[in-house]
């Protein structure tokens, strides 16, 4: 994977790339088994004792559960230096964790998208900040 040292997350505590793999930062309740994203967004199952919530990293790969293709620019406050339209928005399911997460689809021919195809978490470079760092967010790409 490319040099990750000069990158900064647009919103902290959503994505981790410290190991060279891009992984979404989640949390798991050990009482009810529910995974949360973002990790601070706890929605426990009814009757859960809400004990033993731990931070976890989701797998790098999941399956495309749904998608749409957008032909207009992302609305503010989302911004990029490069034109990304048209772009896909995909709902990616991490089956073992029983969680689905939405993200922009990048580095993929949108005409090849199919429900059930394997997707990988990646970074989308949005813009360069005043400190000359690449501001990034998570995205998904076809495997």
PDB file of C-alpha atoms in Angstrom:
ATOM      1  CA  UNK A   1       0.000   0.000   0.000  1.00  0.00           C
ATOM      2  CA  UNK A   2       1.150   3.549  -0.664  1.00  0.00           C
ATOM      3  CA  UNK A   3       2.758   5.788   1.973  1.00  0.00           C
ATOM      4  CA  UNK A   4       0.127   6.546   4.598  1.00  0.00           C
ATOM      5  CA  UNK A   5       2.249   8.904   6.728  1.00  0.00           C
ATOM      6  CA  UNK A   6       1.012  12.137   5.170  1.00  0.00           C
ATOM      7  CA  UNK A   7      -2.689  11.365   5.551  1.00  0.00           C
ATOM      8  CA  UNK A   8      -5.203  12.605   8.116  1.00  0.00           C
ATOM      9  CA  UNK A   9      -8.789  11.469   8.604  1.00  0.00           C
ATOM     10  CA  UNK A  10     -11.498  14.009   7.733  1.00  0.00           C
ATOM     11  CA  UNK A  11     -13.428  12.814  10.804  1.00  0.00           C
ATOM     12  CA  UNK A  12     -11.418  11.115  13.577  1.00  0.00           C
ATOM     13  CA  UNK A  13     -12.173   7.621  14.937  1.00  0.00           C
ATOM     14  CA  UNK A  14     -13.878   6.238  11.830  1.00  0.00           C
ATOM     15  CA  UNK A  15     -11.061   4.608   9.868  1.00  0.00           C
ATOM     16  CA  UNK A  16      -7.648   3.170  10.754  1.00  0.00           C
ATOM     17  CA  UNK A  17      -4.735   2.561   8.390  1.00  0.00           C
ATOM     18  CA  UNK A  18      -1.907   2.307  10.945  1.00  0.00           C
ATOM     19  CA  UNK A  19      -1.111  -1.320   9.999  1.00  0.00           C
ATOM     20  CA  UNK A  20      -1.134  -0.695   6.236  1.00  0.00           C
ATOM     21  CA  UNK A  21      -4.643  -2.192   5.929  1.00  0.00           C
ATOM     22  CA  UNK A  22      -7.593   0.181   5.792  1.00  0.00           C
ATOM     23  CA  UNK A  23     -10.180  -0.856   8.394  1.00  0.00           C
ATOM     24  CA  UNK A  24     -13.283   0.770   9.800  1.00  0.00           C
ATOM     25  CA  UNK A  25     -13.241   1.445  13.536  1.00  0.00           C
ATOM     26  CA  UNK A  26     -16.209  -0.212  15.199  1.00  0.00           C
ATOM     27  CA  UNK A  27     -17.292  -1.317  18.662  1.00  0.00           C
ATOM     28  CA  UNK A  28     -18.844  -4.567  19.856  1.00  0.00           C
ATOM     29  CA  UNK A  29     -21.124  -5.121  22.817  1.00  0.00           C
ATOM     30  CA  UNK A  30     -20.124  -8.386  24.458  1.00  0.00           C
ATOM     31  CA  UNK A  31     -23.535  -8.613  26.178  1.00  0.00           C
ATOM     32  CA  UNK A  32     -25.750  -8.620  23.071  1.00  0.00           C
ATOM     33  CA  UNK A  33     -23.144  -9.156  20.310  1.00  0.00           C
ATOM     34  CA  UNK A  34     -24.105  -5.981  18.424  1.00  0.00           C
ATOM     35  CA  UNK A  35     -21.485  -4.124  16.367  1.00  0.00           C
ATOM     36  CA  UNK A  36     -21.676  -0.327  16.068  1.00  0.00           C
ATOM     37  CA  UNK A  37     -20.450   2.165  13.490  1.00  0.00           C
ATOM     38  CA  UNK A  38     -19.370   4.771  14.228  1.00  0.00           C
ATOM     39  CA  UNK A  39     -18.027   3.123  17.341  1.00  0.00           C
ATOM     40  CA  UNK A  40     -19.545   5.781  19.619  1.00  0.00           C
ATOM     41  CA  UNK A  41     -23.050   5.162  18.241  1.00  0.00           C
ATOM     42  CA  UNK A  42     -24.361   2.516  20.620  1.00  0.00           C
ATOM     43  CA  UNK A  43     -27.716   1.007  19.582  1.00  0.00           C
ATOM     44  CA  UNK A  44     -28.046  -2.087  21.757  1.00  0.00           C
ATOM     45  CA  UNK A  45     -30.635  -4.790  21.289  1.00  0.00           C
ATOM     46  CA  UNK A  46     -33.717  -4.655  23.531  1.00  0.00           C
ATOM     47  CA  UNK A  47     -33.020  -6.201  26.928  1.00  0.00           C
ATOM     48  CA  UNK A  48     -29.236  -5.875  26.620  1.00  0.00           C
ATOM     49  CA  UNK A  49     -27.324  -5.260  29.864  1.00  0.00           C
ATOM     50  CA  UNK A  50     -24.976  -2.967  27.880  1.00  0.00           C
ATOM     51  CA  UNK A  51     -21.848  -4.297  29.532  1.00  0.00           C
ATOM     52  CA  UNK A  52     -18.473  -5.002  28.005  1.00  0.00           C
ATOM     53  CA  UNK A  53     -18.391  -2.722  24.964  1.00  0.00           C
ATOM     54  CA  UNK A  54     -14.989  -2.968  23.287  1.00  0.00           C
ATOM     55  CA  UNK A  55     -13.339  -1.233  20.331  1.00  0.00           C
ATOM     56  CA  UNK A  56     -12.805  -3.481  17.314  1.00  0.00           C
ATOM     57  CA  UNK A  57     -11.641  -3.095  13.724  1.00  0.00           C
ATOM     58  CA  UNK A  58     -13.931  -4.494  11.050  1.00  0.00           C
ATOM     59  CA  UNK A  59     -12.534  -6.848   8.406  1.00  0.00           C
ATOM     60  CA  UNK A  60     -11.050  -5.279   5.289  1.00  0.00           C
ATOM     61  CA  UNK A  61     -13.583  -7.014   3.035  1.00  0.00           C
ATOM     62  CA  UNK A  62     -17.349  -7.357   2.843  1.00  0.00           C
ATOM     63  CA  UNK A  63     -20.092  -7.960   0.262  1.00  0.00           C
ATOM     64  CA  UNK A  64     -22.013  -5.329  -1.678  1.00  0.00           C
ATOM     65  CA  UNK A  65     -25.598  -5.476  -0.341  1.00  0.00           C
ATOM     66  CA  UNK A  66     -27.001  -2.516  -2.306  1.00  0.00           C
ATOM     67  CA  UNK A  67     -25.799   0.460  -4.313  1.00  0.00           C
ATOM     68  CA  UNK A  68     -26.814   3.492  -6.291  1.00  0.00           C
ATOM     69  CA  UNK A  69     -24.971   5.688  -8.767  1.00  0.00           C
ATOM     70  CA  UNK A  70     -25.027   9.462  -8.307  1.00  0.00           C
ATOM     71  CA  UNK A  71     -24.564  11.835 -11.236  1.00  0.00           C
ATOM     72  CA  UNK A  72     -24.310  15.064  -9.259  1.00  0.00           C
ATOM     73  CA  UNK A  73     -21.579  16.424  -6.960  1.00  0.00           C
ATOM     74  CA  UNK A  74     -21.559  15.407  -3.307  1.00  0.00           C
ATOM     75  CA  UNK A  75     -23.415  18.008  -1.236  1.00  0.00           C
ATOM     76  CA  UNK A  76     -21.596  20.257   1.253  1.00  0.00           C
ATOM     77  CA  UNK A  77     -19.835  19.906   3.612  1.00  0.00           C
ATOM     78  CA  UNK A  78     -18.292  17.025   1.586  1.00  0.00           C
ATOM     79  CA  UNK A  79     -15.574  18.377  -0.667  1.00  0.00           C
ATOM     80  CA  UNK A  80     -12.919  16.992  -2.965  1.00  0.00           C
ATOM     81  CA  UNK A  81     -10.211  18.578  -5.076  1.00  0.00           C
ATOM     82  CA  UNK A  82     -10.893  16.171  -7.937  1.00  0.00           C
ATOM     83  CA  UNK A  83     -14.182  15.685  -9.747  1.00  0.00           C
ATOM     84  CA  UNK A  84     -15.603  12.311  -8.690  1.00  0.00           C
ATOM     85  CA  UNK A  85     -18.975  12.318 -10.470  1.00  0.00           C
ATOM     86  CA  UNK A  86     -20.475   9.977 -11.350  1.00  0.00           C
ATOM     87  CA  UNK A  87     -19.799   7.971  -8.209  1.00  0.00           C
ATOM     88  CA  UNK A  88     -21.306   4.977  -6.515  1.00  0.00           C
ATOM     89  CA  UNK A  89     -22.638   4.779  -3.002  1.00  0.00           C
ATOM     90  CA  UNK A  90     -22.569   1.238  -1.692  1.00  0.00           C
ATOM     91  CA  UNK A  91     -23.986  -0.556   1.301  1.00  0.00           C
ATOM     92  CA  UNK A  92     -21.346  -3.110   2.278  1.00  0.00           C
ATOM     93  CA  UNK A  93     -22.215  -5.983   4.586  1.00  0.00           C
ATOM     94  CA  UNK A  94     -19.732  -7.497   6.987  1.00  0.00           C
ATOM     95  CA  UNK A  95     -21.593 -10.797   7.453  1.00  0.00           C
ATOM     96  CA  UNK A  96     -19.874 -12.229  10.535  1.00  0.00           C
ATOM     97  CA  UNK A  97     -20.373  -8.948  12.379  1.00  0.00           C
ATOM     98  CA  UNK A  98     -23.961  -8.523  11.099  1.00  0.00           C
ATOM     99  CA  UNK A  99     -23.394  -4.873  10.203  1.00  0.00           C
ATOM    100  CA  UNK A 100     -23.879  -2.927   6.961  1.00  0.00           C
ATOM    101  CA  UNK A 101     -22.013   0.322   6.295  1.00  0.00           C
ATOM    102  CA  UNK A 102     -22.531   2.880   3.554  1.00  0.00           C
ATOM    103  CA  UNK A 103     -19.641   4.508   1.705  1.00  0.00           C
ATOM    104  CA  UNK A 104     -18.555   5.969  -1.597  1.00  0.00           C
ATOM    105  CA  UNK A 105     -17.397   3.438  -4.173  1.00  0.00           C
ATOM    106  CA  UNK A 106     -14.082   4.388  -5.747  1.00  0.00           C
ATOM    107  CA  UNK A 107     -11.456   2.826  -8.038  1.00  0.00           C
ATOM    108  CA  UNK A 108     -14.197   0.680  -9.602  1.00  0.00           C
ATOM    109  CA  UNK A 109     -15.902   0.615 -12.997  1.00  0.00           C
ATOM    110  CA  UNK A 110     -19.449   1.443 -11.907  1.00  0.00           C
ATOM    111  CA  UNK A 111     -20.883  -0.594 -14.794  1.00  0.00           C
ATOM    112  CA  UNK A 112     -19.456  -3.767 -13.223  1.00  0.00           C
ATOM    113  CA  UNK A 113     -21.197  -3.382  -9.847  1.00  0.00           C
ATOM    114  CA  UNK A 114     -23.275  -6.394  -8.808  1.00  0.00           C
ATOM    115  CA  UNK A 115     -25.062  -7.198  -5.568  1.00  0.00           C
ATOM    116  CA  UNK A 116     -23.018  -9.757  -3.641  1.00  0.00           C
ATOM    117  CA  UNK A 117     -19.649  -8.827  -5.143  1.00  0.00           C
ATOM    118  CA  UNK A 118     -16.687  -8.606  -2.782  1.00  0.00           C
ATOM    119  CA  UNK A 119     -15.678  -5.094  -1.738  1.00  0.00           C
ATOM    120  CA  UNK A 120     -12.608  -3.850   0.117  1.00  0.00           C
ATOM    121  CA  UNK A 121     -12.321  -0.874   2.443  1.00  0.00           C
ATOM    122  CA  UNK A 122      -9.978   1.791   1.087  1.00  0.00           C
ATOM    123  CA  UNK A 123      -9.221   5.486   1.476  1.00  0.00           C
ATOM    124  CA  UNK A 124     -10.628   8.298  -0.632  1.00  0.00           C
ATOM    125  CA  UNK A 125      -8.335  11.317  -0.873  1.00  0.00           C
ATOM    126  CA  UNK A 126     -10.553  14.368  -0.524  1.00  0.00           C
ATOM    127  CA  UNK A 127      -8.235  17.383  -0.503  1.00  0.00           C
ATOM    128  CA  UNK A 128      -4.910  18.737   0.790  1.00  0.00           C
ATOM    129  CA  UNK A 129      -5.148  20.769   3.995  1.00  0.00           C
ATOM    130  CA  UNK A 130      -3.077  23.815   5.019  1.00  0.00           C
ATOM    131  CA  UNK A 131      -0.470  21.510   6.624  1.00  0.00           C
ATOM    132  CA  UNK A 132       0.000  19.805   3.204  1.00  0.00           C
ATOM    133  CA  UNK A 133      -1.621  16.576   4.457  1.00  0.00           C
ATOM    134  CA  UNK A 134      -4.001  14.497   2.369  1.00  0.00           C
ATOM    135  CA  UNK A 135      -7.401  14.603   4.075  1.00  0.00           C
ATOM    136  CA  UNK A 136      -9.080  11.212   3.622  1.00  0.00           C
ATOM    137  CA  UNK A 137     -12.236   9.305   4.406  1.00  0.00           C
ATOM    138  CA  UNK A 138     -13.198   5.674   4.000  1.00  0.00           C
ATOM    139  CA  UNK A 139     -14.553   4.287   0.763  1.00  0.00           C
ATOM    140  CA  UNK A 140     -15.063   0.890  -0.832  1.00  0.00           C
ATOM    141  CA  UNK A 141     -13.668  -0.615  -4.016  1.00  0.00           C
ATOM    142  CA  UNK A 142     -14.361  -3.843  -5.872  1.00  0.00           C
ATOM    143  CA  UNK A 143     -11.915  -6.668  -5.238  1.00  0.00           C
TER     144      UNK A 143
END
